[in-house]
Coordinates of C-alpha atoms in Angstrom, one line a residue:
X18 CA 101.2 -14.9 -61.1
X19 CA 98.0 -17.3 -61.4
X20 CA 97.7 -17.4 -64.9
X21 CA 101.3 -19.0 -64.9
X22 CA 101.2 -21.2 -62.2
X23 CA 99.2 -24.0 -64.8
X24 CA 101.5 -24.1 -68.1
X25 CA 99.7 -23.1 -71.2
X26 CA 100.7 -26.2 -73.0
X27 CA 99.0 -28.3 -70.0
X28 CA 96.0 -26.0 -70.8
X29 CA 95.6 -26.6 -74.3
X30 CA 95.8 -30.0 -74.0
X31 CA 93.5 -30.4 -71.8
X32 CA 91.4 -28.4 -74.1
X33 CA 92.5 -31.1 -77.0
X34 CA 91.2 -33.9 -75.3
X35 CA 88.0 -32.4 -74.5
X36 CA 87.1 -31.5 -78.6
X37 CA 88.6 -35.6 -78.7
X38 CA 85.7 -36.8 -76.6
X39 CA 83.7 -34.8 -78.3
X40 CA 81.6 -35.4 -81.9
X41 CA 81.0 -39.3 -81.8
X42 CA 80.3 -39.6 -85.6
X43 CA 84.0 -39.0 -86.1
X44 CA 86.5 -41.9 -84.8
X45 CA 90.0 -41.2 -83.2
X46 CA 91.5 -42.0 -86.7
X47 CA 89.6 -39.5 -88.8
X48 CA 90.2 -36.8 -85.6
X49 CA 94.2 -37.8 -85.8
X50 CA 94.0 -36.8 -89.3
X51 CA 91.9 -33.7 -89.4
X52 CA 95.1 -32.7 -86.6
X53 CA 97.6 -33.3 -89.3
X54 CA 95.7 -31.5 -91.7
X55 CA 95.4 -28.5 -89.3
X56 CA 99.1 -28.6 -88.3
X57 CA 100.1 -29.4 -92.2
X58 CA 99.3 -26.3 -93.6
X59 CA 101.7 -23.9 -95.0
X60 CA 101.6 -20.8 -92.8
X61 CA 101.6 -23.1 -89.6
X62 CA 104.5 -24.7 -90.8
X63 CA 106.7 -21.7 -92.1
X64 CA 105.7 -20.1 -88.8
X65 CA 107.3 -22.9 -86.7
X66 CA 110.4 -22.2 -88.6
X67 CA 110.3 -18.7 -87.9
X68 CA 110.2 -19.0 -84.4
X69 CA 112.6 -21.3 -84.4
X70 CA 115.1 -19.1 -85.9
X71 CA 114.0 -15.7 -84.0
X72 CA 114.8 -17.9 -80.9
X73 CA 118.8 -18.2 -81.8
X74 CA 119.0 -14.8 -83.1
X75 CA 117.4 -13.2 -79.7
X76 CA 119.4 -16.1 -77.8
X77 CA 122.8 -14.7 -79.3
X78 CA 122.1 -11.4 -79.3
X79 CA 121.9 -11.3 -75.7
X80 CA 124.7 -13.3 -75.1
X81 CA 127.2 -11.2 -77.3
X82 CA 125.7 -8.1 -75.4
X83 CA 124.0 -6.6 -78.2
X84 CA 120.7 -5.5 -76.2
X85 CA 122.6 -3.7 -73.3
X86 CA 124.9 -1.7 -76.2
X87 CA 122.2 -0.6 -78.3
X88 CA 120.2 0.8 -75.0
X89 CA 123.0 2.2 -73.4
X90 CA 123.9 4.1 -76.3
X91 CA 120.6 5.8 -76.6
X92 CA 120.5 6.2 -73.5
X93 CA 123.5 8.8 -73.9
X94 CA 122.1 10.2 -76.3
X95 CA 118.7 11.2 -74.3
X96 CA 118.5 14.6 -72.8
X97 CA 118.5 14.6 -69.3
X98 CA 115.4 17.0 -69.4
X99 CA 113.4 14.7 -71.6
X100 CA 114.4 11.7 -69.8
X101 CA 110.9 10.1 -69.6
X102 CA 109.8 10.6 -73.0
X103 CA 113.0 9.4 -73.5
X104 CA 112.3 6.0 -71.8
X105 CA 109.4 5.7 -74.1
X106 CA 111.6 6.2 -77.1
X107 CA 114.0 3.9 -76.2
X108 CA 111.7 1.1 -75.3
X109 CA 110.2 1.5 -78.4
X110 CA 113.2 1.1 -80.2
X111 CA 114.8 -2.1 -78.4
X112 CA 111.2 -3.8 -78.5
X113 CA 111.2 -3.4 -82.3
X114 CA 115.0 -4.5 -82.4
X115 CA 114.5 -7.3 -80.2
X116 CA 111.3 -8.2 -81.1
X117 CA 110.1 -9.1 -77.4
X118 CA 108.2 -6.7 -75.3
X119 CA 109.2 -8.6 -72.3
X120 CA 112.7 -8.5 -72.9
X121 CA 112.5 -5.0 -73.2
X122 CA 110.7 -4.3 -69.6
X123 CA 113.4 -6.6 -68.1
X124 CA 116.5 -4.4 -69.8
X125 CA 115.0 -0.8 -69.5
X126 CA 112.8 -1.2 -66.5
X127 CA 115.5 -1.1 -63.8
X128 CA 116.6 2.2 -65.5
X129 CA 113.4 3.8 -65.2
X130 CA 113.3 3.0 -61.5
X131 CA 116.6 3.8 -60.8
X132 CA 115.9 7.1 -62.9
X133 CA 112.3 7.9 -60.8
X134 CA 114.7 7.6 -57.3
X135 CA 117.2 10.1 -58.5
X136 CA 114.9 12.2 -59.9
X137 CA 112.0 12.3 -57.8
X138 CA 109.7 11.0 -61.0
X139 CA 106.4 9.0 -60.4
X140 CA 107.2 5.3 -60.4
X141 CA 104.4 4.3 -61.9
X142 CA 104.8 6.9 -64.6
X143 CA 108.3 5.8 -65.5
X144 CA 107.5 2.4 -65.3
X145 CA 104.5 3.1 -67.6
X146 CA 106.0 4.8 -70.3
X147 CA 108.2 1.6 -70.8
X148 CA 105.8 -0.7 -71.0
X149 CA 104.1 1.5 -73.4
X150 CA 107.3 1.7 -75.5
X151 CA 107.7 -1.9 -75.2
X152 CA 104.4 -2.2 -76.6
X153 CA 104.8 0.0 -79.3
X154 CA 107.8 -1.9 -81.1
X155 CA 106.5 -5.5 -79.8
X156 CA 103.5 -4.7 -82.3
X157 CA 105.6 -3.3 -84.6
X158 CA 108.3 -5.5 -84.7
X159 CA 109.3 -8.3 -88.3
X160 CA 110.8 -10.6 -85.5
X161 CA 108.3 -10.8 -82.9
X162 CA 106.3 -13.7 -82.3
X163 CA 103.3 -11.5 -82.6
X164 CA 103.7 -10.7 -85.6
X165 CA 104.7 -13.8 -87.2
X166 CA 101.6 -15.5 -85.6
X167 CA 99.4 -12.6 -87.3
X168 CA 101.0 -12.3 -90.5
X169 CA 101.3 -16.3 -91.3
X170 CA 98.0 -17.2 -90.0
X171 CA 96.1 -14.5 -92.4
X172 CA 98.7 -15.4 -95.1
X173 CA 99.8 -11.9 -95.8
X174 CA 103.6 -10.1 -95.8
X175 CA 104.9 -8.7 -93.1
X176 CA 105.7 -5.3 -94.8
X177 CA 102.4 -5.1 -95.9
X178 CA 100.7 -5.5 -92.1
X179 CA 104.0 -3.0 -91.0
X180 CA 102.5 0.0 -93.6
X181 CA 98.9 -1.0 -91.9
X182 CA 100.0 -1.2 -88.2
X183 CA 102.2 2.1 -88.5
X184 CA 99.3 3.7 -89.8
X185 CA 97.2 3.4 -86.3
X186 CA 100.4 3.2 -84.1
X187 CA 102.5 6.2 -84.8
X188 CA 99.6 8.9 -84.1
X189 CA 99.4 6.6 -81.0
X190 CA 103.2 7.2 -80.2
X191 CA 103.3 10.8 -81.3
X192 CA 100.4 11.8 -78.8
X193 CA 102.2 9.7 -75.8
X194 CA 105.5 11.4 -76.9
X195 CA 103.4 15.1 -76.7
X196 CA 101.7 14.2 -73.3
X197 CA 105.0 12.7 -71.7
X198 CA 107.1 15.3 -73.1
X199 CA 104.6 18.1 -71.8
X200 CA 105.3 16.4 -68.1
X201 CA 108.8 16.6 -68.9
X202 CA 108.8 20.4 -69.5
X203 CA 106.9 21.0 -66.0
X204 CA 109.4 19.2 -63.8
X205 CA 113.1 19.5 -63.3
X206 CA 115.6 17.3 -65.5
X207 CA 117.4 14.5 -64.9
X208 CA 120.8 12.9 -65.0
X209 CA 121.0 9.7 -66.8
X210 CA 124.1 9.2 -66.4
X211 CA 126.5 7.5 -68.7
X212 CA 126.0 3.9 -69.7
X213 CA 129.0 2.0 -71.1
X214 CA 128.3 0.5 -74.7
X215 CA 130.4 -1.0 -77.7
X216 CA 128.8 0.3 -80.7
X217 CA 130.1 -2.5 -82.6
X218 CA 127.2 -4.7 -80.9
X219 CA 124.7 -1.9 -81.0
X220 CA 124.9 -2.2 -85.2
X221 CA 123.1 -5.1 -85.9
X222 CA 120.5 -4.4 -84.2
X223 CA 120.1 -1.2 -86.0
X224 CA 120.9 -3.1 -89.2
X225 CA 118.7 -5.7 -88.8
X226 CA 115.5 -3.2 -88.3
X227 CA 116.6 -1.5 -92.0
X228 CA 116.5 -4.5 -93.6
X229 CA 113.4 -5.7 -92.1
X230 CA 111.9 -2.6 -93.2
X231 CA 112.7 -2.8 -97.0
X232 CA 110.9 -5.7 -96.8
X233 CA 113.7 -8.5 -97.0
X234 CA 112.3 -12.0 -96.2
X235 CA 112.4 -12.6 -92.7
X236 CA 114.7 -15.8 -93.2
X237 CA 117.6 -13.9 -94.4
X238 CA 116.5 -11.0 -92.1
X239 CA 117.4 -13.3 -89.1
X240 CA 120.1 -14.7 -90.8
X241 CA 121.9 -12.0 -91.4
X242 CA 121.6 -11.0 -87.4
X243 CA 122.7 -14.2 -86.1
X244 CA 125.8 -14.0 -88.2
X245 CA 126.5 -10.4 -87.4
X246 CA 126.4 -11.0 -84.1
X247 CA 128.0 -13.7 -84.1
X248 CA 131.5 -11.6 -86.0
X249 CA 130.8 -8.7 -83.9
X250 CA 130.8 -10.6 -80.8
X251 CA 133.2 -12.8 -81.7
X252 CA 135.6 -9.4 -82.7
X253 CA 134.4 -7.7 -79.2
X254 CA 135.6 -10.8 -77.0
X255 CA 132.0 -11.2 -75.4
X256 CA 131.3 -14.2 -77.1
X257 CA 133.3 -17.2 -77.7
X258 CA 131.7 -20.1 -81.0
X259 CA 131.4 -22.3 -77.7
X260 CA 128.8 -19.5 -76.1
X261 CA 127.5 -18.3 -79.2
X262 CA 126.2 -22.1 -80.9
X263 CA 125.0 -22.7 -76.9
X264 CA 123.2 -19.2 -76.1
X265 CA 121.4 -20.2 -79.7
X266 CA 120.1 -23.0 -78.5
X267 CA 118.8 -21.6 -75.2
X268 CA 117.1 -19.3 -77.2
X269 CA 115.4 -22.0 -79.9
X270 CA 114.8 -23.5 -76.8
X271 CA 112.8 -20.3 -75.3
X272 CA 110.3 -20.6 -77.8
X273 CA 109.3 -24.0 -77.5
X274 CA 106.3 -23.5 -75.2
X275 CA 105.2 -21.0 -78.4
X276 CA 105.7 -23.9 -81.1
X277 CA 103.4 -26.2 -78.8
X278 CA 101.4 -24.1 -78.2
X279 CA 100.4 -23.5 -81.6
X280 CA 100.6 -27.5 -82.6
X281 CA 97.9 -27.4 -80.8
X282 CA 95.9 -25.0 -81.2
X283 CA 96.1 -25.9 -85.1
X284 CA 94.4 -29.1 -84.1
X285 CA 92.1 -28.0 -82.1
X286 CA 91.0 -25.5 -84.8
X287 CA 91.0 -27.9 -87.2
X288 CA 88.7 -29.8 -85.0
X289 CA 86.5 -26.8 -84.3
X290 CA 86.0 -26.5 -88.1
X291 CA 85.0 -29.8 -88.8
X292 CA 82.7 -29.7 -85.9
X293 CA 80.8 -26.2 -86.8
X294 CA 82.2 -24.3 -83.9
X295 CA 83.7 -21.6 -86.4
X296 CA 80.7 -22.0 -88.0
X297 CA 78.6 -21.1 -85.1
X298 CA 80.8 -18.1 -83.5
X299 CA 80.3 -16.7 -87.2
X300 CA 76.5 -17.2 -86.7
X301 CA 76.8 -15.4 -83.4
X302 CA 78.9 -12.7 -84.9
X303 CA 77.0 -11.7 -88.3
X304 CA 73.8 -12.1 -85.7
X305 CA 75.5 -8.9 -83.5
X306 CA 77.9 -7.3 -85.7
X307 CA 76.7 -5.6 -89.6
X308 CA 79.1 -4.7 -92.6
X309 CA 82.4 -4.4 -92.9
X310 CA 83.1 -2.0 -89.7
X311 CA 80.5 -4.8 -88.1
X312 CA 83.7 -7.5 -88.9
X313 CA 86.4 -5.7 -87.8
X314 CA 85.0 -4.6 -85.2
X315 CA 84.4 -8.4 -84.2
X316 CA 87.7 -9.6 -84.2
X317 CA 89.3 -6.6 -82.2
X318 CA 86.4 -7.9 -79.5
X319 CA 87.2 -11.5 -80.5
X320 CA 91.2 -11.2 -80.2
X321 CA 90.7 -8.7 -76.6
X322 CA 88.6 -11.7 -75.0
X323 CA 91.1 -14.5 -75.8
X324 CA 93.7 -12.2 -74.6
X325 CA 91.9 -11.6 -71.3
X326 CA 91.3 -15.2 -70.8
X327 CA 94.8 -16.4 -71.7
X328 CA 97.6 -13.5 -70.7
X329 CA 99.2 -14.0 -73.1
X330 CA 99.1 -12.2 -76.9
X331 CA 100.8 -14.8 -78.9
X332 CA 98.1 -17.5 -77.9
X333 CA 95.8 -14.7 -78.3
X334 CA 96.6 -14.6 -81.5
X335 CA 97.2 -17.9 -82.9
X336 CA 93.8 -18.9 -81.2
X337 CA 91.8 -15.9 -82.6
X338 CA 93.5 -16.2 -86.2
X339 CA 91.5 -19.3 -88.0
X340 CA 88.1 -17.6 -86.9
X341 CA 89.3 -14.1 -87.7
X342 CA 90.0 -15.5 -91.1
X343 CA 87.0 -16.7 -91.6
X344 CA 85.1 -13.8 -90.5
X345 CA 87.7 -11.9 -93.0
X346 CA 86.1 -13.9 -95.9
X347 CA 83.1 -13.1 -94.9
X348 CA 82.7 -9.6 -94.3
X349 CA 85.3 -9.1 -97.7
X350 CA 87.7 -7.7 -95.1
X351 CA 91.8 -7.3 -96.8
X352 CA 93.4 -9.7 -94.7
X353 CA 96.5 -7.1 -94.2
X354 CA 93.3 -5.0 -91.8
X355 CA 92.5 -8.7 -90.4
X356 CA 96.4 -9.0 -89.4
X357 CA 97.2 -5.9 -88.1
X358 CA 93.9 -5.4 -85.7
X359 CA 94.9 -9.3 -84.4
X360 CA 98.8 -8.1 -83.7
X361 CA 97.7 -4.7 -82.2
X362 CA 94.7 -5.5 -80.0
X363 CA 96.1 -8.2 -79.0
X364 CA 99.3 -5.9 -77.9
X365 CA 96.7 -3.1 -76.3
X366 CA 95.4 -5.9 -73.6
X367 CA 98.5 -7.5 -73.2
X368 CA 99.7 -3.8 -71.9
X369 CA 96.9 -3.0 -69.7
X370 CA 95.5 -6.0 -67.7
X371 CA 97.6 -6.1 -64.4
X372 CA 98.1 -10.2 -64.3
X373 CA 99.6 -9.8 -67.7
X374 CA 103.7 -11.2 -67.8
X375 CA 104.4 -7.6 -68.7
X376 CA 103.2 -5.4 -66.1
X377 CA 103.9 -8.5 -63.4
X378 CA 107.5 -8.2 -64.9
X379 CA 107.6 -4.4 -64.5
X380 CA 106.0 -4.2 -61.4
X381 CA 108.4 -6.3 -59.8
X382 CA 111.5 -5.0 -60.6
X383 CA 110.1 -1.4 -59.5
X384 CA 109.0 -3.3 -55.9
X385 CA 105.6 -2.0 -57.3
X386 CA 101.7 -3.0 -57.8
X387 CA 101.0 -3.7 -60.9
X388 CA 97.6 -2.0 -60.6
X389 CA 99.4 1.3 -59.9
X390 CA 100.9 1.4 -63.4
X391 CA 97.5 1.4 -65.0
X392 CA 96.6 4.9 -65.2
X393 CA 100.2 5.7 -66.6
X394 CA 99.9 3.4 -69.9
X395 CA 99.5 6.4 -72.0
X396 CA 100.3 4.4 -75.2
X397 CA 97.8 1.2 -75.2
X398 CA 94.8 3.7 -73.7
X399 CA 95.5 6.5 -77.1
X400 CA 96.5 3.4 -79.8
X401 CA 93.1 1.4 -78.4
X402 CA 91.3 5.0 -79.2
X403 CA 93.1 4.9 -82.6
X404 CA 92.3 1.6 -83.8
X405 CA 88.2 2.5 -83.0
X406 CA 88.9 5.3 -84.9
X407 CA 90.4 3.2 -88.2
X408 CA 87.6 1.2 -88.0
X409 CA 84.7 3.5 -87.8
X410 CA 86.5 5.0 -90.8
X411 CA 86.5 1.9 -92.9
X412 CA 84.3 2.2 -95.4

């Protein structure tokens, strides 16, 4: 856990007052304003909203028990024989419900190991083909803080980056289904059991991913959920208006580090443009990478390193995004291809580097290493060979 022992808000602070002291032909006052400017903008600022609203909608979904419903009721429907493409499946779903890959590892994760004891399944594997699920609908997801980060900063509708992203990410999940599926068939089944649910709360959920999909403007997308659940929990006894109005806040309150977070990195960007640092990393780029597959290609590199060096895809994002937007311009790049290789590299590295909160996450519950789940993330090793392939075929 030593990427999270130092917050991240501590470490982009730091990182403030450091482009502060720098560039003396600027004084504090014109600095403080570029910082307004920079957190001012439109996207940042609809973003922050977003956020603030996914946080009460996943804050009272889980308190009325929506999450546990809608996985317990696929996972009656799962043959027991297919129980580990299964997992996959069901992670993928609940991710893109919830929008939160963690939240998913957390809910499915003890299943899977309770699934690889009784069965005699790899751990690893089982383990693995969550996380990869949880990948897949964290990338895929209108409510994840992924994908709002991507789709705001590149200024582009969430539909439209969907249409791009599915394009590179089913094959992805249709090839980890095949191979997981193929394991399935070679060993003995399963029993998974039955899982109480109340498909009252399992609804929304399912609801809310419909209307997300025709394209309904996220605000009333969330909306929407948070009132659902708030009449179906309300109808179910799990929630009281006390509980519901309080597990909202908790959840606004979740994403705080997130809003920060991107405060300031909106200043510090604005900083680094003023200064010629997005200038200069466009120098180096154009210097190593040619054409348009040359650009993409760039900020998939661009968005893996800050990933690597942060742990965390959300930052990842939000500090890749100006300079992938500028390289965008640049290279005449649609900014829908800009947004989606941002949200889905982003969600490959995430997956696969061991001090990542996912795999940590996973590996903890399973009373495993992290490192031995690495050869079992099926879905981040096929969708990174996917997005190579959609770029070299950019024309």
């Amino acid at each position: 856990m030593g990427f999270y022992i130092m917050s991240v808000v501590v470490a982009f602070g730091i990182a403030l007052i450091v482009a502060f002291m720098q560039n003396k032909s600027l004084d504090f006052d014109q600095k403080i304003h570029l910082c307004a400017k920079g957190i001012g903008d439109d996207n940042i600022t609809i973003m922050l909203f977003i956020f603030l609203i996914a946080g009460a909608f996943g804050g009272i979904a889980k308190q009325a028990g929506g999450v546990e419903s809608t996985a317990n009721l696929l996972l009656n429907i799962i043959p027991g024989r297919f129980a580990i493409p299964g997992l996959f499946i069901i992670a993928s779903l609940i991710s893109m419900a919830m929008g939160t890959s963690v939240g998913t590892i957390s809910v499915i994760v003890p299943i899977a190991a309770s699934l690889a004891h009784t069965a005699g399944f790899p751990m690893p594997l089982c383990v693995g083909s969550v996380v990869g699920g949880a990948m897949f609908g964290d990338n895929l997801s209108f409510i994840s803080d992924t994908t709002i980060a991507a789709t705001r900063t590149q200024g582009v509708e969430m539909r439209d980056k969907f249409r791009v992203n599915f394009k590179i990410a089913l094959p992805a999940a249709i090839a980890t289904t095949i191979i997981l599926t193929v394991f399935a068939l070679n060993t003995g089944g399963a029993s998974l059991g039955n899982y109480p649910f109340k498909l009252q709360l399992a609804i929304p959920y399912f609801i809310v991913l419909i209307i997300a999909l025709m394209g309904i403007n996220v605000f009333i997308v969330l909306g929407a959920g948070i009132i659902m659940f708030l009449a179906t929990g309300i109808f179910s006894g799990t929630i009281t208006f006390a509980t519901a109005f309080s597990s909202m806040g908790t959840g606004t309150t979740g994403m705080f580090e997130t809003m920060i977070v991107t405060i300031l990195v909106a200043s510090i960007s604005a900083l680094m443009e003023e200064y010629g640092g997005f200038q200069a990393l466009l120098n180096f780029i154009t210097s190593h990478f040619h054409g348009k597959r040359g650009g993409m290609f760039g900020i998939a590199l661009l968005t893996a390193f800050m990933d690597v060096a942060t742990a965390n895809n959300t930052v990842a994002i939000v500090v890749a995004a100006p300079i992938a937007k500028t390289i965008s311009k640049e290279y005449d790049i649609d900014p829908r291809y800009t947004a989606s290789l941002l949200d889905t590299v982003s969600c490959i590295f995430q997956g696969i580097i061991p001090y990542g909160a996912q795999l940590l996450i996973a590996a903890s519950i399973a009373e495993i290493p992290s490192i031995s789940i690495i050869p079992y993330l099926f879905y981040p090793y096929l969708l990174l060979l996917f997005v190579i392939l959609f770029i070299i075929k950019e024309k």
